[in-house]
Each structure stands twice: as C-alpha cells, then as structure tokens.
Amino acid sequence: RTLEKPSGIQESLVVANDWKFHKIGNLWTRVTNFSYMGDDAYENRTPSCDYPGGSGNSYLYRGTLWLHGFVDGVFHSTTGEDTEFAPLDSVYMDTVNSVRADQETYTRYYDVSAPGASAHVPLGVEVIERTYAWSASYAGDFIIYEYTIKNVGIDTDGDDLPDTPQRIDDFYFGVRLDGDVSKLPTWGAEDKYSNQDDWVMCNSQWDWLERCPQMAGYDHGLTAEDADSSMVFMLDYDNQYYSS
C-alpha cells in the first residue's frame, strides 16, 4: 500500500490529446491518452461503450481514473474528472502484431504537470494504460483495461519533468464511471431519454429486485440471504420524477 519512487526517472513532456476507437467486437468505445473512457461530447458523440457495436446505443457518458494517497500525512487525490492527468504519449493501436488480443492499445499519462488543473497538488504518478479487445463471439462483449502505476516524483523547477522523489502512503486506485442507460448520438447528453429516467441502485438489501420490472412479484428466495453491497448497477426505467 506504499509506492516507492524508482531509482531512474524517465524524461517526458506533455503531448497533445489523442484517442483511438475499439470497433472490433460487440462493444465499441473510445480510448484516450488522458484517462477518459468513452466520449462525453454533448453533440456528435463517437462510440462510448456502444452496444451492440455500430448501433450508436451508448451506455457510458464518461469514465475516469481516481487515485488517492497521503503525502507527508496530508491526503491528496488525482482525478481524470478534473483534468488532473496530462498525456505523455499518443494512443497506439495494434491489430497486426498484437499478442494478447485481436486489438490492443498503449498510452501513458501523468499528474506531475496538468495544464488543465492549475491548483492541483500532484501525487507524482505516471500511468501506463493498455486495453485489449477481441472479435470472437465468446470474447466480443467486453474490453479489458490494464493499468501500471509508477511513482515518478514531482516537478519542482517548472519544466514538466519529475525531479524530486515523493513518497505516497495508503495509496488507493479507483475508476469512476458515469453511465447512462442509454442514448443515441442524436440525443442530448442531458435528456429525459438519455439519463433522466435511469435508476441507479446497489444491492444493500434484496428489496431492490422489486424495482426491476422483470423481477416484480417473482419469488426469488433471496430475502433471508446476506446481501453483497459491493455491486452497483443501473437500469433504464420510467423514472417517476421525469416525464419520459
């Protein structure tokens, strides 16, 4: 739970934002070099966890990394949501020499210098992101994300390069997903059909099943079982608070 700074520091400079698209299986989405998953554009949206691929039916508004830890006893965080990551490389996609999947991507970004977040206190981490997608019917419904997180230190002289080691204690990794169930590219991001009639739930108690139209009145036999409250999910619903 503690990241120690490696002995060597790799010199890197911030590059332009870049992205590629996985369109090889049943799940299509955008991969970026600044921690964003999907496309959060309000108009003319590109694939953003579209399922089935090619339908334009999107289930994700935006996903980002959230990293947290203590530096000298003070809690700090870096979130893609607040543009606190900056790209260090383009997004490279390989469909010819890929080893693990039919389609693979590679990129990296860090929080040492984030032009879009001037007041941010960096943790001093660099993230290597790889994604894997397949076309086979048995593996086409998902995309795997792999993250390698390095403690590279912080920049103290303003050249965007890490030059000073920094210890991070109690380091935590998280992914924030802002899902919508669901929307087409021609619909607005904030719309009664896009997200305002969605229901978000967690299974802290089994009575949530009664809110699912398919399960209402169904004798599932789970009422007396201990619920695992770690699962969070969404469903498209005629939300009583919105006219849809």
C-alpha positions in Angstrom: 0.0 0.0 0.0 3.0 2.3 -0.3 4.5 3.4 -3.7 8.3 3.9 -3.5 10.0 6.0 -6.2 12.2 4.0 -8.6 15.8 4.9 -9.0 15.6 6.1 -12.6 13.4 9.0 -13.8 12.2 8.8 -17.4 12.1 12.2 -19.1 8.8 13.1 -20.6 6.9 16.1 -21.9 3.2 16.7 -22.2 1.8 16.0 -25.7 -1.5 16.7 -27.5 -4.7 14.9 -26.6 -5.2 11.8 -28.7 -7.7 8.9 -28.9 -8.5 5.7 -30.8 -11.6 3.5 -31.1 -12.2 -0.1 -30.4 -14.6 -1.3 -33.1 -13.7 -4.9 -33.4 -16.2 -6.7 -31.1 -19.7 -6.1 -30.0 -18.6 -3.4 -27.6 -17.3 -0.2 -29.2 -15.7 2.7 -27.3 -13.1 5.5 -27.4 -9.7 5.1 -25.7 -7.8 8.3 -24.8 -4.4 9.4 -23.5 -5.7 11.5 -20.6 -7.6 8.7 -18.6 -11.0 9.3 -20.1 -13.0 6.3 -21.1 -15.6 6.8 -23.8 -16.8 10.1 -25.3 -18.5 12.7 -23.1 -19.4 15.1 -26.0 -22.8 16.7 -25.8 -23.2 16.7 -29.6 -21.9 14.4 -32.4 -20.7 11.8 -29.9 -18.4 9.0 -31.0 -18.6 5.4 -29.6 -18.8 5.4 -25.8 -19.4 1.8 -24.6 -21.8 1.4 -27.5 -23.6 -2.0 -27.5 -24.1 -3.6 -29.8 -21.3 -2.1 -31.8 -22.5 0.0 -34.7 -25.9 0.7 -33.2 -24.9 4.0 -31.7 -26.6 2.9 -28.5 -24.3 4.2 -25.7 -24.1 3.1 -22.1 -21.3 5.4 -20.9 -21.1 9.2 -20.6 -17.6 9.3 -19.2 -15.2 7.1 -17.2 -12.0 8.3 -15.4 -9.3 7.2 -13.0 -9.4 8.4 -9.4 -6.1 8.0 -7.5 -5.6 8.9 -3.8 -2.9 8.8 -1.2 -1.2 10.5 1.7 1.9 12.7 1.2 3.6 13.7 4.5 0.4 12.9 6.3 -1.8 15.0 4.0 -4.5 13.4 1.8 -4.2 14.3 -1.9 -6.0 12.9 -4.9 -5.7 13.0 -8.7 -8.8 12.5 -10.8 -9.3 12.5 -14.5 -12.7 14.1 -14.0 -11.0 17.3 -13.0 -8.4 17.1 -15.9 -5.6 16.4 -13.4 -3.8 14.0 -15.8 -1.8 15.2 -18.8 -0.8 13.0 -21.8 2.8 11.8 -22.3 2.2 9.8 -25.4 -0.2 9.2 -28.2 -2.6 6.3 -28.2 -1.1 3.4 -30.2 -3.4 0.7 -31.6 -2.1 -2.6 -32.9 -4.1 -5.1 -34.8 -1.3 -6.8 -36.6 1.4 -7.6 -34.1 -0.9 -7.8 -31.1 -0.1 -10.7 -28.8 -2.8 -10.9 -26.2 -5.8 -9.7 -28.1 -7.1 -9.0 -31.6 -6.8 -5.3 -31.0 -4.5 -3.7 -28.4 -3.8 -0.1 -27.4 -1.0 1.5 -25.4 -0.6 5.0 -24.0 0.7 6.8 -20.8 -0.1 9.9 -18.9 0.8 11.5 -15.5 -0.3 14.1 -12.9 3.1 15.7 -12.4 2.1 18.7 -14.6 -1.5 19.1 -15.6 -2.2 22.3 -17.6 -5.9 21.9 -17.2 -5.8 21.9 -13.4 -3.6 24.7 -12.2 -4.5 24.4 -8.5 -3.9 20.6 -8.3 -1.4 19.1 -5.9 0.1 16.2 -7.8 0.8 12.8 -6.3 3.7 12.4 -8.7 2.4 9.3 -10.6 2.7 8.1 -14.1 0.1 5.7 -15.6 0.7 3.2 -18.4 -2.7 2.2 -19.9 -3.2 -0.8 -22.1 -6.5 -2.1 -23.5 -7.5 -5.4 -25.1 -10.4 -6.2 -27.4 -11.4 -9.3 -29.3 -13.7 -10.1 -32.2 -14.5 -13.7 -31.3 -18.1 -14.3 -30.2 -17.1 -15.6 -26.8 -14.9 -12.5 -26.1 -16.5 -9.7 -28.0 -18.8 -8.3 -25.3 -16.0 -6.8 -23.1 -12.8 -4.8 -23.3 -10.0 -5.2 -20.7 -8.2 -2.2 -19.3 -4.7 -2.8 -17.7 -3.0 -0.1 -15.7 0.6 0.1 -14.5 1.1 3.0 -12.0 4.6 4.3 -11.2 5.7 6.8 -8.5 7.9 9.1 -10.6 8.1 12.1 -8.2 7.2 15.7 -8.7 8.4 18.6 -10.7 10.0 21.5 -8.7 11.5 23.6 -11.4 8.6 24.0 -13.8 9.9 22.0 -16.8 7.2 19.4 -16.6 9.8 16.7 -15.7 9.8 14.9 -12.4 12.9 15.7 -10.5 12.2 15.2 -6.8 11.2 11.9 -5.2 7.9 11.8 -3.2 6.7 9.0 -1.0 2.9 8.1 -1.2 1.3 6.2 1.7 -2.0 4.4 1.8 -2.4 4.6 -2.0 -5.8 3.8 -3.4 -6.9 3.2 -7.0 -10.4 3.7 -8.3 -12.4 4.1 -11.5 -15.4 6.4 -11.8 -18.0 5.5 -14.4 -20.8 7.9 -15.2 -23.2 5.5 -17.0 -26.4 6.3 -19.0 -28.9 3.7 -20.0 -28.8 4.5 -22.7 -28.6 7.1 -25.5 -28.2 7.6 -29.3 -25.7 10.1 -30.8 -28.6 12.3 -31.9 -29.9 12.6 -28.3 -28.7 15.2 -25.9 -26.4 14.1 -23.0 -28.9 15.6 -20.6 -32.3 14.3 -21.8 -35.3 12.6 -20.4 -34.5 9.6 -22.7 -30.7 9.6 -22.1 -30.2 9.7 -18.4 -33.0 11.4 -16.5 -35.1 8.2 -16.5 -32.3 6.0 -15.3 -32.3 4.3 -11.9 -29.1 3.7 -10.0 -29.1 1.1 -7.3 -26.8 -1.0 -5.1 -27.8 -4.3 -3.6 -27.5 -3.4 0.1 -30.9 -5.1 0.6 -32.7 -7.6 -1.6 -35.8 -5.4 -2.0 -34.1 -3.7 -4.9 -35.3 -6.7 -7.0 -38.8 -5.5 -6.7 -37.9 -2.3 -8.6 -36.8 -4.3 -11.7 -39.8 -4.8 -13.9 -38.8 -8.4 -14.8 -38.5 -9.4 -11.1 -41.5 -7.7 -9.6 -43.6 -10.2 -7.7 -41.1 -13.0 -8.5 -40.3 -15.4 -5.7 -36.5 -15.3 -5.8 -36.0 -16.9 -2.4 -33.1 -14.5 -1.5 -34.8 -12.3 1.1 -33.1 -14.1 4.0 -29.7 -14.2 2.4 -26.9 -11.8 3.3 -26.6 -9.2 0.6 -23.3 -8.2 -1.0 -23.5 -4.4 -1.1 -20.4 -4.0 -3.3 -22.3 -4.2 -6.5 -23.7 -1.0 -8.1 -25.8 -1.1 -11.2 -28.1 0.9 -13.4 -31.3 0.2 -15.4 -33.4 2.1 -17.9 -36.7 2.9 -16.1 -39.8 5.1 -16.4 -38.5 7.3 -13.6 -41.5 8.7 -11.7 -39.7 12.1 -11.3 -39.2 12.6 -15.1 -41.7 12.6 -17.9 -40.4 10.1 -20.4 
